PDB file of C-alpha atoms in Angstrom:
ATOM      1  CA  ALA A   1      74.301 106.258 102.030  1.00 36.00           C
ATOM      2  CA  ALA A   2      77.627 105.632 104.468  1.00 39.00           C
ATOM      3  CA  LEU A   3      79.504 107.725 101.370  1.00 34.00           C
ATOM      4  CA  LEU A   4      77.023 110.480 101.317  1.00 36.00           C
ATOM      5  CA  VAL A   5      77.414 111.613 105.260  1.00 40.00           C
ATOM      6  CA  ALA A   6      80.677 110.905 104.500  1.00 41.00           C
ATOM      7  CA  GLU A   7      81.480 112.825 102.118  1.00 44.00           C
ATOM      8  CA  GLY A   8      78.739 115.910 103.804  1.00 49.00           C
ATOM      9  CA  SER A   9      81.106 115.456 107.118  1.00 57.00           C
ATOM     10  CA  ASP A  10      83.642 116.693 105.101  1.00 67.00           C
ATOM     11  CA  ASP A  11      82.049 119.377 102.605  1.00 71.00           C
ATOM     12  CA  ILE A  12      80.997 119.967 106.420  1.00 74.00           C
ATOM     13  CA  GLN A  13      83.981 120.136 107.537  1.00 74.00           C
ATOM     14  CA  ALA A  14      85.816 121.932 104.654  1.00 77.00           C
ATOM     15  CA  LEU A  15      82.956 125.456 105.387  1.00 80.00           C
ATOM     16  CA  ILE A  16      84.442 125.095 108.898  1.00 81.00           C
ATOM     17  CA  ALA A  17      88.530 125.579 108.239  1.00 79.00           C
ATOM     18  CA  ALA A  18      87.328 128.447 104.863  1.00 82.00           C
ATOM     19  CA  ARG A  19      85.205 129.912 107.980  1.00 84.00           C
ATOM     20  CA  LEU A  20      88.089 129.504 109.887  1.00 88.00           C
ATOM     21  CA  ASP A  21      90.842 130.977 107.967  1.00 86.00           C
ATOM     22  CA  THR A  22      88.481 134.546 107.691  1.00 90.00           C
ATOM     23  CA  LEU A  23      89.145 134.945 111.268  1.00 92.00           C
ATOM     24  CA  PRO A  24      91.673 137.205 112.941  1.00 94.00           C
ATOM     25  CA  GLN A  25      94.889 135.676 114.448  1.00 93.00           C
ATOM     26  CA  HIS A  26      94.471 136.465 118.315  1.00 93.00           C
ATOM     27  CA  GLU A  27      90.571 134.910 117.253  1.00 95.00           C
ATOM     28  CA  ARG A  28      92.115 130.882 115.477  1.00 94.00           C
ATOM     29  CA  ASP A  29      95.163 131.791 118.953  1.00 95.00           C
ATOM     30  CA  VAL A  30      92.349 131.426 121.199  1.00 96.00           C
ATOM     31  CA  LEU A  31      89.624 129.068 119.573  1.00 96.00           C
ATOM     32  CA  ALA A  32      92.656 126.873 119.290  1.00 96.00           C
ATOM     33  CA  ASP A  33      93.731 127.313 122.798  1.00 97.00           C
ATOM     34  CA  ALA A  34      90.557 126.585 123.884  1.00 97.00           C
ATOM     35  CA  SER A  35      90.187 123.302 121.450  1.00 97.00           C
ATOM     36  CA  VAL A  36      92.996 121.846 123.662  1.00 98.00           C
ATOM     37  CA  VAL A  37      90.804 122.301 126.645  1.00 97.00           C
ATOM     38  CA  GLY A  38      88.240 120.216 125.695  1.00 95.00           C
ATOM     39  CA  GLY A  39      84.333 119.929 123.668  1.00 95.00           C
ATOM     40  CA  THR A  40      83.755 122.735 126.586  1.00 94.00           C
ATOM     41  CA  PHE A  41      86.699 124.834 129.100  1.00 96.00           C
ATOM     42  CA  TRP A  42      86.893 127.991 130.857  1.00 95.00           C
ATOM     43  CA  PRO A  43      87.938 131.172 130.524  1.00 95.00           C
ATOM     44  CA  GLY A  44      91.104 131.015 132.747  1.00 94.00           C
ATOM     45  CA  ALA A  45      91.944 127.559 131.865  1.00 95.00           C
ATOM     46  CA  VAL A  46      92.635 129.790 127.747  1.00 96.00           C
ATOM     47  CA  ALA A  47      94.608 132.508 128.970  1.00 95.00           C
ATOM     48  CA  ALA A  48      96.243 130.135 131.699  1.00 92.00           C
ATOM     49  CA  ILE A  49      97.760 128.258 128.179  1.00 92.00           C
ATOM     50  CA  SER A  50      97.663 131.588 125.835  1.00 90.00           C
ATOM     51  CA  GLY A  51      99.895 133.908 128.275  1.00 87.00           C
ATOM     52  CA  THR A  52      96.971 136.300 127.742  1.00 86.00           C
ATOM     53  CA  ASP A  53      95.391 137.847 130.455  1.00 89.00           C
ATOM     54  CA  ASP A  54      91.904 136.397 131.635  1.00 90.00           C
ATOM     55  CA  LEU A  55      90.209 139.480 130.060  1.00 93.00           C
ATOM     56  CA  SER A  56      91.450 139.979 126.617  1.00 94.00           C
ATOM     57  CA  VAL A  57      90.386 135.949 126.199  1.00 95.00           C
ATOM     58  CA  ARG A  58      87.400 136.646 127.931  1.00 95.00           C
ATOM     59  CA  GLU A  59      87.177 139.494 125.200  1.00 96.00           C
ATOM     60  CA  VAL A  60      88.107 137.228 122.316  1.00 96.00           C
ATOM     61  CA  LEU A  61      85.565 134.248 123.162  1.00 96.00           C
ATOM     62  CA  HIS A  62      82.004 137.129 122.886  1.00 96.00           C
ATOM     63  CA  ARG A  63      83.500 137.630 119.939  1.00 96.00           C
ATOM     64  CA  LEU A  64      83.768 134.553 119.153  1.00 96.00           C
ATOM     65  CA  GLU A  65      80.111 133.178 120.626  1.00 96.00           C
ATOM     66  CA  ALA A  66      78.409 136.333 118.883  1.00 95.00           C
ATOM     67  CA  ARG A  67      79.394 134.343 115.885  1.00 93.00           C
ATOM     68  CA  ASP A  68      78.124 131.636 116.818  1.00 93.00           C
ATOM     69  CA  LEU A  69      81.700 129.767 117.213  1.00 94.00           C
ATOM     70  CA  VAL A  70      81.343 128.657 120.511  1.00 96.00           C
ATOM     71  CA  ARG A  71      78.083 129.569 123.661  1.00 96.00           C
ATOM     72  CA  THR A  72      78.015 129.781 127.102  1.00 95.00           C
ATOM     73  CA  VAL A  73      76.626 126.052 129.505  1.00 93.00           C
ATOM     74  CA  PRO A  74      74.836 127.809 131.631  1.00 90.00           C
ATOM     75  CA  ARG A  75      75.407 125.623 134.821  1.00 87.00           C
ATOM     76  CA  THR A  76      79.769 125.058 135.136  1.00 83.00           C
ATOM     77  CA  THR A  77      81.115 122.532 136.048  1.00 81.00           C
ATOM     78  CA  LEU A  78      83.967 124.392 137.863  1.00 82.00           C
ATOM     79  CA  GLY A  79      83.850 126.439 141.134  1.00 77.00           C
ATOM     80  CA  GLU A  80      82.702 129.732 139.764  1.00 81.00           C
ATOM     81  CA  GLU A  81      84.360 129.909 136.247  1.00 86.00           C
ATOM     82  CA  THR A  82      82.252 130.698 133.834  1.00 91.00           C
ATOM     83  CA  GLU A  83      82.314 127.512 131.071  1.00 95.00           C
ATOM     84  CA  LEU A  84      81.813 127.116 127.362  1.00 96.00           C
ATOM     85  CA  ARG A  85      81.044 124.698 124.828  1.00 96.00           C
ATOM     86  CA  PHE A  86      82.435 124.578 120.695  1.00 96.00           C
ATOM     87  CA  ALA A  87      78.945 125.428 119.140  1.00 93.00           C
ATOM     88  CA  HIS A  88      79.349 121.801 116.882  1.00 90.00           C
ATOM     89  CA  ALA A  89      82.579 119.749 117.804  1.00 92.00           C
ATOM     90  CA  LEU A  90      83.349 120.280 113.990  1.00 91.00           C
ATOM     91  CA  VAL A  91      84.458 123.663 115.369  1.00 93.00           C
ATOM     92  CA  ARG A  92      87.358 122.263 117.623  1.00 95.00           C
ATOM     93  CA  ASP A  93      88.417 119.498 115.251  1.00 93.00           C
ATOM     94  CA  GLY A  94      89.202 122.458 112.952  1.00 92.00           C
ATOM     95  CA  ALA A  95      90.501 124.805 115.460  1.00 94.00           C
ATOM     96  CA  TYR A  96      92.730 122.036 116.749  1.00 95.00           C
ATOM     97  CA  ALA A  97      94.179 120.769 113.551  1.00 92.00           C
ATOM     98  CA  GLN A  98      95.907 124.727 113.408  1.00 91.00           C
ATOM     99  CA  LEU A  99      98.176 123.919 116.262  1.00 95.00           C
ATOM    100  CA  THR A 100     101.135 121.564 115.488  1.00 95.00           C
ATOM    101  CA  ARG A 101     102.058 118.549 117.564  1.00 96.00           C
ATOM    102  CA  SER A 102     104.803 120.717 119.848  1.00 95.00           C
ATOM    103  CA  ASP A 103     102.130 123.116 121.210  1.00 96.00           C
ATOM    104  CA  ARG A 104      99.721 120.663 121.185  1.00 97.00           C
ATOM    105  CA  ALA A 105     102.042 118.562 124.329  1.00 97.00           C
ATOM    106  CA  ALA A 106     103.055 121.644 126.081  1.00 96.00           C
ATOM    107  CA  LYS A 107      98.694 122.860 126.525  1.00 97.00           C
ATOM    108  CA  HIS A 108      97.602 120.204 126.860  1.00 97.00           C
ATOM    109  CA  ARG A 109     100.816 120.379 130.582  1.00 96.00           C
ATOM    110  CA  GLU A 110      99.475 123.721 130.506  1.00 96.00           C
ATOM    111  CA  VAL A 111      96.228 121.839 131.075  1.00 96.00           C
ATOM    112  CA  ALA A 112      96.675 119.435 133.736  1.00 96.00           C
ATOM    113  CA  ARG A 113      98.751 121.930 135.881  1.00 95.00           C
ATOM    114  CA  TRP A 114      95.929 124.875 135.219  1.00 94.00           C
ATOM    115  CA  ILE A 115      92.700 122.365 136.344  1.00 93.00           C
ATOM    116  CA  ASP A 116      95.728 121.057 139.505  1.00 92.00           C
ATOM    117  CA  GLY A 117      95.483 125.071 140.590  1.00 90.00           C
ATOM    118  CA  ALA A 118      91.760 125.711 140.219  1.00 88.00           C
ATOM    119  CA  THR A 119      90.173 122.709 142.074  1.00 85.00           C
ATOM    120  CA  GLY A 120      92.860 122.583 145.381  1.00 77.00           C
ATOM    121  CA  ALA A 121      91.682 119.150 147.274  1.00 70.00           C
ATOM    122  CA  ARG A 122      89.118 119.218 145.475  1.00 76.00           C
ATOM    123  CA  LYS A 123      90.309 116.755 142.867  1.00 75.00           C
ATOM    124  CA  GLY A 124      87.048 113.583 143.128  1.00 78.00           C
ATOM    125  CA  ASP A 125      85.600 115.273 140.030  1.00 81.00           C
ATOM    126  CA  VAL A 126      88.708 115.630 137.552  1.00 91.00           C
ATOM    127  CA  VAL A 127      90.875 113.020 137.708  1.00 94.00           C
ATOM    128  CA  ASP A 128      90.059 111.598 134.439  1.00 95.00           C
ATOM    129  CA  ILE A 129      90.716 115.057 133.123  1.00 95.00           C
ATOM    130  CA  LEU A 130      93.638 115.238 134.643  1.00 96.00           C
ATOM    131  CA  ALA A 131      94.200 111.876 133.714  1.00 97.00           C
ATOM    132  CA  HIS A 132      93.544 112.512 130.047  1.00 97.00           C
ATOM    133  CA  HIS A 133      95.510 115.971 129.743  1.00 98.00           C
ATOM    134  CA  TRP A 134      98.314 114.270 131.784  1.00 98.00           C
ATOM    135  CA  CYS A 135      98.722 111.293 129.011  1.00 97.00           C
ATOM    136  CA  THR A 136      97.537 112.631 126.218  1.00 97.00           C
ATOM    137  CA  ALA A 137     100.533 115.550 127.014  1.00 97.00           C
ATOM    138  CA  VAL A 138     103.073 112.381 126.747  1.00 97.00           C
ATOM    139  CA  GLU A 139     101.500 110.624 124.070  1.00 96.00           C
ATOM    140  CA  LEU A 140     102.349 113.258 121.266  1.00 97.00           C
ATOM    141  CA  GLN A 141     106.057 113.838 122.482  1.00 95.00           C
ATOM    142  CA  PRO A 142     108.537 112.154 119.809  1.00 92.00           C
ATOM    143  CA  SER A 143     108.854 108.300 121.595  1.00 85.00           C
ATOM    144  CA  GLY A 144     112.593 107.835 123.261  1.00 86.00           C
ATOM    145  CA  SER A 145     111.577 111.299 124.679  1.00 90.00           C
ATOM    146  CA  VAL A 146     109.527 111.943 127.157  1.00 92.00           C
ATOM    147  CA  ASP A 147     109.796 114.301 129.966  1.00 94.00           C
ATOM    148  CA  PRO A 148     110.159 112.397 133.072  1.00 93.00           C
ATOM    149  CA  GLU A 149     107.918 114.618 135.345  1.00 94.00           C
ATOM    150  CA  ASP A 150     105.323 114.550 132.840  1.00 96.00           C
ATOM    151  CA  ARG A 151     105.275 110.516 132.558  1.00 95.00           C
ATOM    152  CA  ARG A 152     104.966 110.163 135.946  1.00 93.00           C
ATOM    153  CA  ALA A 153     102.261 112.938 135.819  1.00 95.00           C
ATOM    154  CA  ALA A 154     100.501 111.091 134.066  1.00 96.00           C
ATOM    155  CA  MET A 155     100.145 107.306 135.628  1.00 95.00           C
ATOM    156  CA  HIS A 156      99.253 109.320 139.620  1.00 94.00           C
ATOM    157  CA  TRP A 157      96.383 110.648 137.463  1.00 96.00           C
ATOM    158  CA  SER A 158      95.548 107.790 135.461  1.00 96.00           C
ATOM    159  CA  THR A 159      95.994 105.321 139.094  1.00 95.00           C
ATOM    160  CA  GLN A 160      93.927 107.988 140.379  1.00 94.00           C
ATOM    161  CA  ALA A 161      90.901 108.067 137.924  1.00 96.00           C
ATOM    162  CA  ALA A 162      91.334 103.684 137.965  1.00 95.00           C
ATOM    163  CA  GLU A 163      90.420 104.462 141.715  1.00 92.00           C
ATOM    164  CA  ARG A 164      87.735 106.355 141.217  1.00 93.00           C
ATOM    165  CA  ASN A 165      85.961 105.226 138.719  1.00 94.00           C
ATOM    166  CA  LEU A 166      86.293 101.287 140.482  1.00 91.00           C
ATOM    167  CA  SER A 167      83.169 101.711 142.335  1.00 87.00           C
ATOM    168  CA  LEU A 168      81.482 103.636 139.326  1.00 89.00           C
ATOM    169  CA  ASP A 169      82.519 102.793 135.894  1.00 92.00           C
ATOM    170  CA  ILE A 170      84.704  99.247 135.885  1.00 93.00           C
ATOM    171  CA  ALA A 171      85.258  99.922 131.986  1.00 94.00           C
ATOM    172  CA  ALA A 172      86.469 103.262 132.737  1.00 95.00           C
ATOM    173  CA  ALA A 173      88.827 101.752 136.032  1.00 95.00           C
ATOM    174  CA  THR A 174      90.291  98.586 133.668  1.00 95.00           C
ATOM    175  CA  SER A 175      91.104 101.753 130.954  1.00 96.00           C
ATOM    176  CA  HIS A 176      92.686 104.411 132.903  1.00 96.00           C
ATOM    177  CA  LEU A 177      94.661 100.712 134.747  1.00 95.00           C
ATOM    178  CA  GLU A 178      95.575 100.218 131.693  1.00 95.00           C
ATOM    179  CA  GLN A 179      97.388 103.595 130.528  1.00 95.00           C
ATOM    180  CA  ALA A 180      99.403 103.736 134.260  1.00 95.00           C
ATOM    181  CA  LEU A 181     100.671 100.009 133.603  1.00 94.00           C
ATOM    182  CA  ALA A 182     101.708 101.406 130.375  1.00 93.00           C
ATOM    183  CA  LEU A 183     103.395 103.871 131.902  1.00 93.00           C
ATOM    184  CA  ARG A 184     105.284 102.321 134.259  1.00 89.00           C
ATOM    185  CA  GLU A 185     108.251 101.698 134.540  1.00 85.00           C
ATOM    186  CA  VAL A 186     110.413  99.406 137.511  1.00 77.00           C
ATOM    187  CA  GLY A 187     111.409 100.862 140.904  1.00 77.00           C
ATOM    188  CA  ASP A 188     107.996 103.758 140.180  1.00 79.00           C
ATOM    189  CA  PRO A 189     106.504 103.969 143.978  1.00 78.00           C
ATOM    190  CA  GLY A 190     103.210 104.358 142.495  1.00 85.00           C
ATOM    191  CA  GLU A 191     103.382 100.838 141.402  1.00 88.00           C
ATOM    192  CA  VAL A 192     102.145  98.755 144.805  1.00 91.00           C
ATOM    193  CA  GLU A 193      99.001 101.012 144.041  1.00 93.00           C
ATOM    194  CA  LEU A 194      98.614  99.818 140.600  1.00 93.00           C
ATOM    195  CA  LEU A 195      99.054  96.396 142.185  1.00 93.00           C
ATOM    196  CA  SER A 196      95.533  96.958 144.871  1.00 94.00           C
ATOM    197  CA  ILE A 197      93.858  98.169 141.718  1.00 94.00           C
ATOM    198  CA  ALA A 198      94.347  95.004 139.017  1.00 95.00           C
ATOM    199  CA  GLY A 199      93.389  93.337 142.792  1.00 95.00           C
ATOM    200  CA  ARG A 200      89.968  94.622 143.040  1.00 93.00           C
ATOM    201  CA  ILE A 201      89.279  94.640 139.516  1.00 94.00           C
ATOM    202  CA  ALA A 202      89.950  91.510 138.690  1.00 94.00           C
ATOM    203  CA  PHE A 203      87.916  90.684 141.770  1.00 92.00           C
ATOM    204  CA  GLN A 204      84.541  92.810 140.244  1.00 90.00           C
ATOM    205  CA  ASP A 205      85.034  91.009 137.081  1.00 89.00           C
ATOM    206  CA  GLY A 206      84.833  87.649 138.191  1.00 88.00           C
ATOM    207  CA  ARG A 207      88.568  86.831 138.230  1.00 92.00           C
ATOM    208  CA  THR A 208      88.926  85.946 142.558  1.00 92.00           C
ATOM    209  CA  GLN A 209      92.089  84.108 141.467  1.00 92.00           C
ATOM    210  CA  ASP A 210      93.469  87.183 139.824  1.00 93.00           C
ATOM    211  CA  ALA A 211      93.266  89.568 142.582  1.00 94.00           C
ATOM    212  CA  ALA A 212      93.924  87.449 145.979  1.00 93.00           C
ATOM    213  CA  ARG A 213      97.608  87.618 144.064  1.00 94.00           C
ATOM    214  CA  ASP A 214      97.492  90.933 143.034  1.00 94.00           C
ATOM    215  CA  MET A 215      96.446  92.000 146.582  1.00 94.00           C
ATOM    216  CA  GLU A 216      99.005  89.893 147.862  1.00 93.00           C
ATOM    217  CA  LEU A 217     101.812  91.622 146.057  1.00 94.00           C
ATOM    218  CA  ALA A 218      99.992  94.909 146.944  1.00 93.00           C
ATOM    219  CA  ILE A 219      99.838  94.109 150.336  1.00 94.00           C
ATOM    220  CA  ALA A 220     103.698  92.860 150.649  1.00 94.00           C
ATOM    221  CA  GLY A 221     105.016  95.671 148.457  1.00 92.00           C
ATOM    222  CA  TYR A 222     103.110  98.047 151.160  1.00 93.00           C
ATOM    223  CA  ARG A 223     104.364  96.605 153.798  1.00 94.00           C
ATOM    224  CA  ALA A 224     107.419  97.515 152.903  1.00 92.00           C
ATOM    225  CA  ALA A 225     107.418 100.353 152.254  1.00 91.00           C
ATOM    226  CA  GLY A 226     105.741 101.073 155.506  1.00 93.00           C
ATOM    227  CA  ASP A 227     102.623 102.298 154.136  1.00 93.00           C
ATOM    228  CA  VAL A 228     100.158 100.881 157.154  1.00 94.00           C
ATOM    229  CA  HIS A 229      96.653 103.135 156.138  1.00 93.00           C
ATOM    230  CA  GLY A 230      97.743 101.398 152.387  1.00 91.00           C
ATOM    231  CA  ALA A 231      98.461  98.013 153.628  1.00 93.00           C
ATOM    232  CA  VAL A 232      95.344  97.916 155.693  1.00 93.00           C
ATOM    233  CA  ARG A 233      92.929  99.332 153.009  1.00 91.00           C
ATOM    234  CA  THR A 234      93.765  96.630 151.013  1.00 93.00           C
ATOM    235  CA  MET A 235      93.716  93.430 153.145  1.00 92.00           C
ATOM    236  CA  MET A 236      90.607  94.985 153.940  1.00 91.00           C
ATOM    237  CA  ALA A 237      89.458  94.655 150.324  1.00 90.00           C
ATOM    238  CA  LEU A 238      91.611  91.175 150.117  1.00 92.00           C
ATOM    239  CA  ALA A 239      89.374  89.365 153.332  1.00 90.00           C
ATOM    240  CA  PHE A 240      86.294  89.396 150.692  1.00 88.00           C
ATOM    241  CA  VAL A 241      88.590  87.489 147.680  1.00 90.00           C
ATOM    242  CA  TYR A 242      89.449  85.009 150.517  1.00 89.00           C
ATOM    243  CA  GLN A 243      86.254  84.717 151.308  1.00 87.00           C
ATOM    244  CA  HIS A 244      84.256  84.769 148.121  1.00 85.00           C
ATOM    245  CA  LEU A 245      86.520  82.127 147.714  1.00 81.00           C
ATOM    246  CA  GLY A 246      86.653  79.843 150.967  1.00 77.00           C
ATOM    247  CA  ASP A 247      89.595  80.197 151.676  1.00 67.00           C
ATOM    248  CA  GLY A 248      89.823  80.476 156.214  1.00 63.00           C
ATOM    249  CA  ARG A 249      92.682  83.306 155.663  1.00 65.00           C
ATOM    250  CA  ALA A 250      89.482  85.377 155.365  1.00 54.00           C
ATOM    251  CA  PHE A 251      89.688  86.378 159.012  1.00 51.00           C
ATOM    252  CA  GLY A 252      92.560  85.409 160.236  1.00 54.00           C
ATOM    253  CA  LEU A 253      94.241  88.318 158.066  1.00 49.00           C
TER     254      LEU A 253
END
């Protein structure tokens, strides 16, 4: 049965690839750029990474929707931007496969920059998306020649995503933290924040001794950097850890 499913999937993929090959080049290009944005995407993002004006992109997307390759989503998740999605995940996969590795890296970077600019100060709902695009841009670059700015951006947004998910999804918070730690280099200013987050994750995991150690180190780092807000925030979290441990320092921080 599994083999039949696999063969069926291969057949569908081959049909989709053949269908994409029949499209005019500019339609294939827009579809490929949309695939970088994600399963759902916005015309503004596609225009930004393709270097094409927004109106031209919308016209192409309208034709692609008529071909039932993409569909408009009734409610957008990003301000007033129209949102679309691929009609089938394999359509997106086929379009994405047309791009070279270096093109993918560059386009994921541009998507992240567009989303950052489009959301302004309202980053709360898109930090996971920003982390995804920056981390993907880094992963696609040759080992040993990763752009330092891309690495720092990927670490920053992974840290922000870990922070945001602490009270929402501890597994997601842990995954983002691991990404940020993998991107860390000695002396990075974000190291202290990672320690603080690691401590809070450890506490939720029931590893109270690890939580206390990480938070204590984070507080020392915040104090050394003169970051009063970070130190106080972590001290408040550490008080709960000490209380859980029955440590008298819970009320003496």
